[in-house]
Amino acid sequence: MESTDNTLDVYELGNNLGYLNYMIERFVEMIGEEETVDLLKYNEKKLSKTIRLNSLRSPFERTKALLKKKGVVLRNIEYLPEGIEIIESDIPIGATPEYLNGYYILQGKNSMYPSKILNPKEGEVIGDLTAAPGGKTTHLAQLMNNKGNIIALEISANRCRSLKSNLARMGVINTIVVQIDLRDVCNLELEFDKILLDAPCSGSGIIASDPTRKNSKNLSDINNHHNYQVELLKKSVKALKEKGEIVYCTCSLEPEENEQVISEVIKESNLKLVEIGKLGEPALEQFLDQKFHPDLIKARRLYPHKTSGEGFFIAKMVKK
Amino acid sequence: MIENKPTFRKINDEEKEIVSFSIMNSFYDEAFGILRNYAFWIKDGKIREVFVVPITSDKILEKLPKTAYFAGIPFGSLWKSDFQLEIEGSKLLAPFSKKVIHVTTDQFLYGKPIFVENIGEITDEFRKGDTLIVFGRSNLHYGIGQAEIDSTEISAAKSNTVIIKGHKKRPLDRGWYLREGD
């Protein structure tokens, strides 16, 4: 793409916005120049605030009515009955008495999908293996109507505290928080019906909310994340029951943290990728010189500029 | 695995008696009905934290005494031979409370006191020292506190007389969740 009066070359644009050059090269490889410009521009926008209504505490309509009464302008999110976009608010939405009563939680729109895709059922034993601060854990509990058991893992005491705070506030009662390293999950001697692994990642899908990511990570950081994610996924699979299901997700757009992790683990494990609907777009079949497992087209990529939310990668697998 | 952490254990008879006595004083008998669905667990530490855990989670929790950090509902805490019901315990038992106070201000949520001028409605007479469940506008649960005066004194009291003290450092009002940082 050439510079014109109105249009900057994508690399020049990336440079002006503070990105490391390698990131732009990779975005272009993934989605092409035109879309990379859209992505970079989108990342400069302030993400709209979204909340998830909590049926464990209050019926959706009551919460909406209470917020409207306070002058908050709301918009429903398509296909997410519990998701609401805050269009306008003169009050601090994260400090209202309704918030303190757990009627809702501040949660990014796209981060509501992994729990829904896992589809936990009442009575099941669910592992939320990287649980803090608890947005997805409380969502899982809501989807289970507080029945069954969620085992939420978190190694950091500080993060356990924020997890505890959110679970209590949101009226979750079916969760046990366990303070251990995820890599020790098998020592718990529990077998999970389903597992949510929201793996720690480099966060290149959430630059709109964390602009430091434009220049804070290099390729070696991404490779380190990859190695860690592979280890976590392998350990998680071991703790899964036969025919159990696992959702792996990250808020990174890097193929090394997503398609490559799944490709690597799936060839050594009894895992089978399953369809998760038409959300976003199919995962990559290849990146640079790397070809991924053919079933990876069943996993989905949610690009920020195309979904108006955080960037996500989501894959669901069944243990054969 | 992390060692030397506070352990989770089942409540003992003496502790159960303290908790039950405290509930009996402030709530109708039906409160014990709802509590039959839960098991009482203690997390030892400087303060003994009391959790009520659905009986369906009991077996799993028994496997995790050293590693469990939190389970079920944080119900209250035991200080020597005193039991203090906390935010979520008071929320669970609120429908069975003998004494409820409705306030017209959000100040209690900031760990601040409730004054006479803040009172909206009182459902029952109360005495100094009674446990009161606090509700705010739209019947939203605000927390729990202890009466500083008798309800019969209110009509003659000055508008800035304290009815319930605020406790910024204890989990008694729902603003605690913000102060704790969620």
mmCIF file with all atom_site columns, C-alpha atoms in Angstrom, chain B residues 33-115:
data_model
loop_
_atom_site.group_PDB
_atom_site.id
_atom_site.type_symbol
_atom_site.label_atom_id
_atom_site.label_alt_id
_atom_site.label_comp_id
_atom_site.label_asym_id
_atom_site.label_entity_id
_atom_site.label_seq_id
_atom_site.pdbx_PDB_ins_code
_atom_site.Cartn_x
_atom_site.Cartn_y
_atom_site.Cartn_z
_atom_site.occupancy
_atom_site.B_iso_or_equiv
_atom_site.pdbx_formal_charge
_atom_site.auth_seq_id
_atom_site.auth_comp_id
_atom_site.auth_asym_id
_atom_site.auth_atom_id
_atom_site.pdbx_PDB_model_num
ATOM 1  C CA . GLY B 1 33  ? -34.150 -24.408 57.459 1.00 0.00 ? 33  GLY B CA 1
ATOM 2  C CA . ILE B 1 34  ? -32.192 -22.804 54.634 1.00 0.00 ? 34  ILE B CA 1
ATOM 3  C CA . LEU B 1 35  ? -28.911 -23.609 56.342 1.00 0.00 ? 35  LEU B CA 1
ATOM 4  C CA . ARG B 1 36  ? -29.768 -27.320 56.226 1.00 0.00 ? 36  ARG B CA 1
ATOM 5  C CA . ASN B 1 37  ? -28.710 -27.247 52.553 1.00 0.00 ? 37  ASN B CA 1
ATOM 6  C CA . TYR B 1 38  ? -25.204 -26.264 53.550 1.00 0.00 ? 38  TYR B CA 1
ATOM 7  C CA . ALA B 1 39  ? -22.308 -27.601 55.573 1.00 0.00 ? 39  ALA B CA 1
ATOM 8  C CA . PHE B 1 40  ? -20.327 -25.285 57.826 1.00 0.00 ? 40  PHE B CA 1
ATOM 9  C CA . TRP B 1 41  ? -16.586 -25.115 57.169 1.00 0.00 ? 41  TRP B CA 1
ATOM 10 C CA . ILE B 1 42  ? -13.865 -23.176 58.922 1.00 0.00 ? 42  ILE B CA 1
ATOM 11 C CA . LYS B 1 43  ? -10.757 -21.703 57.388 1.00 0.00 ? 43  LYS B CA 1
ATOM 12 C CA . ASP B 1 44  ? -8.219  -21.400 60.156 1.00 0.00 ? 44  ASP B CA 1
ATOM 13 C CA . GLY B 1 45  ? -5.990  -18.367 60.323 1.00 0.00 ? 45  GLY B CA 1
ATOM 14 C CA . LYS B 1 46  ? -5.620  -15.220 62.419 1.00 0.00 ? 46  LYS B CA 1
ATOM 15 C CA . ILE B 1 47  ? -9.376  -15.008 62.214 1.00 0.00 ? 47  ILE B CA 1
ATOM 16 C CA . ARG B 1 48  ? -11.391 -18.157 61.760 1.00 0.00 ? 48  ARG B CA 1
ATOM 17 C CA . GLU B 1 49  ? -13.432 -17.587 58.614 1.00 0.00 ? 49  GLU B CA 1
ATOM 18 C CA . VAL B 1 50  ? -16.782 -19.376 58.501 1.00 0.00 ? 50  VAL B CA 1
ATOM 19 C CA . PHE B 1 51  ? -18.041 -20.637 55.142 1.00 0.00 ? 51  PHE B CA 1
ATOM 20 C CA . VAL B 1 52  ? -21.303 -22.313 54.303 1.00 0.00 ? 52  VAL B CA 1
ATOM 21 C CA . VAL B 1 53  ? -20.812 -24.774 51.481 1.00 0.00 ? 53  VAL B CA 1
ATOM 22 C CA . PRO B 1 54  ? -23.557 -26.577 49.514 1.00 0.00 ? 54  PRO B CA 1
ATOM 23 C CA . ILE B 1 55  ? -23.672 -30.177 50.683 1.00 0.00 ? 55  ILE B CA 1
ATOM 24 C CA . THR B 1 56  ? -23.124 -31.216 47.062 1.00 0.00 ? 56  THR B CA 1
ATOM 25 C CA . SER B 1 57  ? -19.629 -29.684 47.277 1.00 0.00 ? 57  SER B CA 1
ATOM 26 C CA . ASP B 1 58  ? -18.770 -31.299 50.589 1.00 0.00 ? 58  ASP B CA 1
ATOM 27 C CA . LYS B 1 59  ? -17.077 -34.409 49.213 1.00 0.00 ? 59  LYS B CA 1
ATOM 28 C CA . ILE B 1 60  ? -14.843 -32.440 46.869 1.00 0.00 ? 60  ILE B CA 1
ATOM 29 C CA . LEU B 1 61  ? -13.858 -29.966 49.570 1.00 0.00 ? 61  LEU B CA 1
ATOM 30 C CA . GLU B 1 62  ? -12.883 -32.848 51.831 1.00 0.00 ? 62  GLU B CA 1
ATOM 31 C CA . LYS B 1 63  ? -10.183 -33.709 49.275 1.00 0.00 ? 63  LYS B CA 1
ATOM 32 C CA . LEU B 1 64  ? -8.732  -30.205 49.330 1.00 0.00 ? 64  LEU B CA 1
ATOM 33 C CA . PRO B 1 65  ? -8.113  -29.199 52.948 1.00 0.00 ? 65  PRO B CA 1
ATOM 34 C CA . LYS B 1 66  ? -4.616  -27.817 52.308 1.00 0.00 ? 66  LYS B CA 1
ATOM 35 C CA . THR B 1 67  ? -5.197  -26.095 49.013 1.00 0.00 ? 67  THR B CA 1
ATOM 36 C CA . ALA B 1 68  ? -8.711  -24.666 49.245 1.00 0.00 ? 68  ALA B CA 1
ATOM 37 C CA . TYR B 1 69  ? -8.679  -20.900 49.555 1.00 0.00 ? 69  TYR B CA 1
ATOM 38 C CA . PHE B 1 70  ? -12.388 -20.237 49.448 1.00 0.00 ? 70  PHE B CA 1
ATOM 39 C CA . ALA B 1 71  ? -15.583 -22.256 49.124 1.00 0.00 ? 71  ALA B CA 1
ATOM 40 C CA . GLY B 1 72  ? -19.323 -21.640 48.941 1.00 0.00 ? 72  GLY B CA 1
ATOM 41 C CA . ILE B 1 73  ? -20.478 -18.527 50.752 1.00 0.00 ? 73  ILE B CA 1
ATOM 42 C CA . PRO B 1 74  ? -18.249 -16.467 53.086 1.00 0.00 ? 74  PRO B CA 1
ATOM 43 C CA . PHE B 1 75  ? -20.704 -16.470 55.958 1.00 0.00 ? 75  PHE B CA 1
ATOM 44 C CA . GLY B 1 76  ? -18.896 -14.729 58.797 1.00 0.00 ? 76  GLY B CA 1
ATOM 45 C CA . SER B 1 77  ? -15.969 -14.940 61.156 1.00 0.00 ? 77  SER B CA 1
ATOM 46 C CA . LEU B 1 78  ? -15.194 -16.242 64.617 1.00 0.00 ? 78  LEU B CA 1
ATOM 47 C CA . TRP B 1 79  ? -13.221 -14.080 67.017 1.00 0.00 ? 79  TRP B CA 1
ATOM 48 C CA . LYS B 1 80  ? -12.484 -16.118 70.146 1.00 0.00 ? 80  LYS B CA 1
ATOM 49 C CA . SER B 1 81  ? -16.021 -16.894 71.315 1.00 0.00 ? 81  SER B CA 1
ATOM 50 C CA . ASP B 1 82  ? -17.800 -14.254 69.236 1.00 0.00 ? 82  ASP B CA 1
ATOM 51 C CA . PHE B 1 83  ? -19.339 -14.785 65.852 1.00 0.00 ? 83  PHE B CA 1
ATOM 52 C CA . GLN B 1 84  ? -19.681 -11.929 63.378 1.00 0.00 ? 84  GLN B CA 1
ATOM 53 C CA . LEU B 1 85  ? -22.058 -12.475 60.492 1.00 0.00 ? 85  LEU B CA 1
ATOM 54 C CA . GLU B 1 86  ? -20.672 -10.768 57.379 1.00 0.00 ? 86  GLU B CA 1
ATOM 55 C CA . ILE B 1 87  ? -22.039 -9.394  54.107 1.00 0.00 ? 87  ILE B CA 1
ATOM 56 C CA . GLU B 1 88  ? -23.001 -12.591 52.316 1.00 0.00 ? 88  GLU B CA 1
ATOM 57 C CA . GLY B 1 89  ? -24.148 -14.359 55.458 1.00 0.00 ? 89  GLY B CA 1
ATOM 58 C CA . SER B 1 90  ? -26.473 -11.467 56.129 1.00 0.00 ? 90  SER B CA 1
ATOM 59 C CA . LYS B 1 91  ? -27.707 -11.550 52.541 1.00 0.00 ? 91  LYS B CA 1
ATOM 60 C CA . LEU B 1 92  ? -28.465 -15.281 52.764 1.00 0.00 ? 92  LEU B CA 1
ATOM 61 C CA . LEU B 1 93  ? -30.378 -14.913 56.009 1.00 0.00 ? 93  LEU B CA 1
ATOM 62 C CA . ALA B 1 94  ? -31.940 -11.495 55.336 1.00 0.00 ? 94  ALA B CA 1
ATOM 63 C CA . PRO B 1 95  ? -35.421 -12.925 54.536 1.00 0.00 ? 95  PRO B CA 1
ATOM 64 C CA . PHE B 1 96  ? -35.513 -14.371 58.059 1.00 0.00 ? 96  PHE B CA 1
ATOM 65 C CA . SER B 1 97  ? -34.165 -11.352 59.897 1.00 0.00 ? 97  SER B CA 1
ATOM 66 C CA . LYS B 1 98  ? -36.001 -10.102 62.958 1.00 0.00 ? 98  LYS B CA 1
ATOM 67 C CA . LYS B 1 99  ? -34.735 -6.552  62.499 1.00 0.00 ? 99  LYS B CA 1
ATOM 68 C CA . VAL B 1 100 ? -34.406 -4.704  59.202 1.00 0.00 ? 100 VAL B CA 1
ATOM 69 C CA . ILE B 1 101 ? -33.650 -1.064  58.596 1.00 0.00 ? 101 ILE B CA 1
ATOM 70 C CA . HIS B 1 102 ? -34.137 0.776   55.299 1.00 0.00 ? 102 HIS B CA 1
ATOM 71 C CA . VAL B 1 103 ? -31.890 3.744   54.633 1.00 0.00 ? 103 VAL B CA 1
ATOM 72 C CA . THR B 1 104 ? -32.130 6.644   52.203 1.00 0.00 ? 104 THR B CA 1
ATOM 73 C CA . THR B 1 105 ? -28.397 7.174   51.704 1.00 0.00 ? 105 THR B CA 1
ATOM 74 C CA . ASP B 1 106 ? -25.549 5.219   50.109 1.00 0.00 ? 106 ASP B CA 1
ATOM 75 C CA . GLN B 1 107 ? -23.057 6.436   52.719 1.00 0.00 ? 107 GLN B CA 1
ATOM 76 C CA . PHE B 1 108 ? -23.135 3.109   54.560 1.00 0.00 ? 108 PHE B CA 1
ATOM 77 C CA . LEU B 1 109 ? -21.610 1.548   51.433 1.00 0.00 ? 109 LEU B CA 1
ATOM 78 C CA . TYR B 1 110 ? -18.522 3.675   51.984 1.00 0.00 ? 110 TYR B CA 1
ATOM 79 C CA . GLY B 1 111 ? -17.977 2.317   55.479 1.00 0.00 ? 111 GLY B CA 1
ATOM 80 C CA . LYS B 1 112 ? -19.656 5.389   56.973 1.00 0.00 ? 112 LYS B CA 1
ATOM 81 C CA . PRO B 1 113 ? -22.255 5.458   59.760 1.00 0.00 ? 113 PRO B CA 1
ATOM 82 C CA . ILE B 1 114 ? -26.004 5.542   59.383 1.00 0.00 ? 114 ILE B CA 1
ATOM 83 C CA . PHE B 1 115 ? -27.509 8.551   61.133 1.00 0.00 ? 115 PHE B CA 1
#
